[in-house]
Amino acid sequence: MPIPSGYDDMYAVVRRIPGGRVATYGQVAALAGRPGAARQAGYALAALPPESDVPWHRVINARGEISARRTTGPFETIQADLLRAEGVLLDDRGRVDLERFRWDPP
DNA sequence: GAATTGACGCGGC
DNA sequence: GGCCGCGCCAATT
């Protein structure tokens, strides 16, 4: 069975991330069947509209930080707020404890 | 069709 | 702990 075209795979993986958990771009890429293509994962989410049913806010970089997309806008603040609302704790630097909140895929 | 760009990850120094 | 270079794929110009 053929793989879905475009970033569909990435979106599917992100949708499987349970609330209160976070995943890294590399993790999403690997689960989508493209290990090493972390860039691809990031770009895929970047192209996602905020209206999407994909919880893109649960995806962060390997440092546990919220990646700044272009300019320091309200978006990163919103993402942090959404994560807190799910029970994910952020430290003073806006970092997530990956050892604690990293999604453990089946 | 080629070149450029874009929310990254990891190894090495 | 921070900086450098390479790899990765798709969409856009």
mmCIF file of C-alpha atoms (C1' of nucleotides) in Angstrom:
data_model
loop_
_atom_site.group_PDB
_atom_site.id
_atom_site.type_symbol
_atom_site.label_atom_id
_atom_site.label_comp_id
_atom_site.label_asym_id
_atom_site.label_seq_id
_atom_site.Cartn_x
_atom_site.Cartn_y
_atom_site.Cartn_z
ATOM 1 C CA MET A 1 0.000 0.000 0.000
ATOM 2 C CA PRO A 2 1.366 3.224 -1.120
ATOM 3 C CA ILE A 3 2.392 5.899 1.253
ATOM 4 C CA PRO A 4 0.267 9.002 1.407
ATOM 5 C CA SER A 5 1.499 11.887 -0.632
ATOM 6 C CA GLY A 6 3.045 14.948 0.865
ATOM 7 C CA TYR A 7 3.229 15.508 4.595
ATOM 8 C CA ASP A 8 0.177 13.413 5.336
ATOM 9 C CA ASP A 9 2.346 10.918 7.159
ATOM 10 C CA MET A 10 3.760 13.558 9.444
ATOM 11 C CA TYR A 11 0.352 14.905 10.295
ATOM 12 C CA ALA A 12 -0.898 11.430 11.059
ATOM 13 C CA VAL A 13 1.913 10.896 13.554
ATOM 14 C CA VAL A 14 1.393 14.252 15.246
ATOM 15 C CA ARG A 15 -2.294 13.513 15.617
ATOM 16 C CA ARG A 16 -1.385 10.413 17.604
ATOM 17 C CA ILE A 17 0.470 12.440 20.224
ATOM 18 C CA PRO A 18 -1.596 12.241 23.423
ATOM 19 C CA GLY A 19 -2.331 15.354 25.438
ATOM 20 C CA GLY A 20 0.161 16.155 28.165
ATOM 21 C CA ARG A 21 2.954 14.691 26.096
ATOM 22 C CA VAL A 22 5.351 16.211 23.592
ATOM 23 C CA ALA A 23 7.380 14.853 20.717
ATOM 24 C CA THR A 24 10.467 16.133 18.954
ATOM 25 C CA TYR A 25 10.699 16.828 15.249
ATOM 26 C CA GLY A 26 13.155 13.986 14.835
ATOM 27 C CA GLN A 27 10.810 11.640 16.607
ATOM 28 C CA VAL A 28 7.890 12.578 14.413
ATOM 29 C CA ALA A 29 10.022 12.215 11.313
ATOM 30 C CA ALA A 30 11.254 8.802 12.415
ATOM 31 C CA LEU A 31 7.736 7.587 13.208
ATOM 32 C CA ALA A 32 6.575 8.897 9.867
ATOM 33 C CA GLY A 33 9.081 6.578 8.258
ATOM 34 C CA ARG A 34 11.751 9.179 7.573
ATOM 35 C CA PRO A 35 14.475 9.014 10.212
ATOM 36 C CA GLY A 36 16.914 11.846 9.890
ATOM 37 C CA ALA A 37 14.473 14.043 8.072
ATOM 38 C CA ALA A 38 13.850 16.242 11.087
ATOM 39 C CA ARG A 39 13.858 19.271 8.823
ATOM 40 C CA GLN A 40 11.058 17.837 6.858
ATOM 41 C CA ALA A 41 8.979 17.379 9.993
ATOM 42 C CA GLY A 42 9.544 20.962 11.024
ATOM 43 C CA TYR A 43 8.633 22.340 7.666
ATOM 44 C CA ALA A 44 5.582 20.126 7.477
ATOM 45 C CA LEU A 45 4.239 21.555 10.714
ATOM 46 C CA ALA A 46 5.218 25.059 9.722
ATOM 47 C CA ALA A 47 3.022 24.786 6.678
ATOM 48 C CA LEU A 48 0.128 23.785 8.874
ATOM 49 C CA PRO A 49 -2.591 26.346 9.484
ATOM 50 C CA PRO A 50 -3.558 26.970 13.123
ATOM 51 C CA GLU A 51 -7.015 25.750 12.246
ATOM 52 C CA SER A 52 -5.675 22.329 11.536
ATOM 53 C CA ASP A 53 -6.823 19.420 13.660
ATOM 54 C CA VAL A 54 -3.168 18.546 14.119
ATOM 55 C CA PRO A 55 -1.779 19.364 17.588
ATOM 56 C CA TRP A 56 1.334 20.976 16.178
ATOM 57 C CA HIS A 57 1.963 22.701 19.505
ATOM 58 C CA ARG A 58 2.964 19.336 20.975
ATOM 59 C CA VAL A 59 5.905 19.123 18.626
ATOM 60 C CA ILE A 60 9.121 20.831 19.722
ATOM 61 C CA ASN A 61 12.805 20.586 18.901
ATOM 62 C CA ALA A 62 15.253 18.112 20.459
ATOM 63 C CA ARG A 63 16.260 20.631 23.097
ATOM 64 C CA GLY A 64 12.742 20.657 24.474
ATOM 65 C CA GLU A 65 12.349 24.234 23.349
ATOM 66 C CA ILE A 66 9.624 25.864 21.355
ATOM 67 C CA SER A 67 11.140 26.779 18.029
ATOM 68 C CA ALA A 68 10.751 30.353 16.960
ATOM 69 C CA ARG A 69 9.341 30.231 13.461
ATOM 70 C CA ARG A 70 10.219 33.618 12.001
ATOM 71 C CA THR A 71 9.883 36.549 14.296
ATOM 72 C CA THR A 72 9.326 36.710 17.986
ATOM 73 C CA GLY A 73 5.587 36.809 17.802
ATOM 74 C CA PRO A 74 2.735 35.708 20.048
ATOM 75 C CA PHE A 75 2.729 32.277 18.456
ATOM 76 C CA GLU A 76 5.408 30.772 20.629
ATOM 77 C CA THR A 77 3.663 32.162 23.683
ATOM 78 C CA ILE A 78 0.443 30.550 22.554
ATOM 79 C CA GLN A 79 2.196 27.244 22.064
ATOM 80 C CA ALA A 80 3.678 27.409 25.560
ATOM 81 C CA ASP A 81 0.279 28.253 26.967
ATOM 82 C CA LEU A 82 -1.355 25.341 25.183
ATOM 83 C CA LEU A 83 1.250 22.969 26.542
ATOM 84 C CA ARG A 84 0.761 24.248 30.084
ATOM 85 C CA ALA A 85 -2.973 23.813 29.691
ATOM 86 C CA GLU A 86 -2.281 20.148 28.953
ATOM 87 C CA GLY A 87 -0.156 19.704 32.034
ATOM 88 C CA VAL A 88 3.259 20.110 30.453
ATOM 89 C CA LEU A 89 5.502 22.141 32.712
ATOM 90 C CA LEU A 90 7.891 24.678 31.219
ATOM 91 C CA ASP A 91 10.915 25.997 33.032
ATOM 92 C CA ASP A 92 12.081 29.605 33.184
ATOM 93 C CA ARG A 93 13.632 29.290 29.765
ATOM 94 C CA GLY A 94 10.419 27.978 28.223
ATOM 95 C CA ARG A 95 11.868 24.546 28.073
ATOM 96 C CA VAL A 96 10.106 21.222 28.467
ATOM 97 C CA ASP A 97 11.634 18.371 30.432
ATOM 98 C CA LEU A 98 11.863 15.870 27.622
ATOM 99 C CA GLU A 99 12.894 13.121 29.993
ATOM 100 C CA ARG A 100 9.535 13.597 31.654
ATOM 101 C CA PHE A 101 7.085 14.634 28.965
ATOM 102 C CA ARG A 102 8.500 12.946 25.904
ATOM 103 C CA TRP A 103 5.881 10.822 24.180
ATOM 104 C CA ASP A 104 6.706 7.158 24.367
ATOM 105 C CA PRO A 105 5.460 5.660 21.094
ATOM 106 C CA PRO A 106 4.201 2.083 21.048
ATOM 107 C "C1'" DG B 1 13.953 21.319 -14.701
ATOM 108 C "C1'" DA B 2 17.306 23.665 -11.474
ATOM 109 C "C1'" DA B 3 18.077 26.448 -7.588
ATOM 110 C "C1'" DT B 4 16.481 28.195 -3.163
ATOM 111 C "C1'" DT B 5 14.282 27.875 1.169
ATOM 112 C "C1'" DG B 6 12.410 26.172 5.531
ATOM 113 C "C1'" DA B 7 9.541 25.187 13.226
ATOM 114 C "C1'" DC B 8 15.749 20.385 12.818
ATOM 115 C "C1'" DG B 9 19.084 16.306 14.552
ATOM 116 C "C1'" DC B 10 23.341 14.567 15.402
ATOM 117 C "C1'" DG B 11 28.354 13.962 15.499
ATOM 118 C "C1'" DG B 12 32.626 16.338 16.110
ATOM 119 C "C1'" DC B 13 35.671 19.977 18.169
ATOM 120 C "C1'" DG C 1 27.949 24.260 27.107
ATOM 121 C "C1'" DG C 2 28.347 26.375 22.383
ATOM 122 C "C1'" DC C 3 29.585 26.560 17.329
ATOM 123 C "C1'" DC C 4 30.290 24.020 12.569
ATOM 124 C "C1'" DG C 5 29.091 20.962 8.897
ATOM 125 C "C1'" DC C 6 26.328 17.394 6.773
ATOM 126 C "C1'" DG C 7 21.918 15.043 5.779
ATOM 127 C "C1'" DC C 8 16.899 15.066 4.720
ATOM 128 C "C1'" DC C 9 12.353 16.010 1.744
ATOM 129 C "C1'" DA C 10 8.834 18.868 -0.255
ATOM 130 C "C1'" DA C 11 7.017 23.104 -1.949
ATOM 131 C "C1'" DT C 12 7.888 27.424 -4.355
ATOM 132 C "C1'" DT C 13 10.090 30.656 -7.636
#
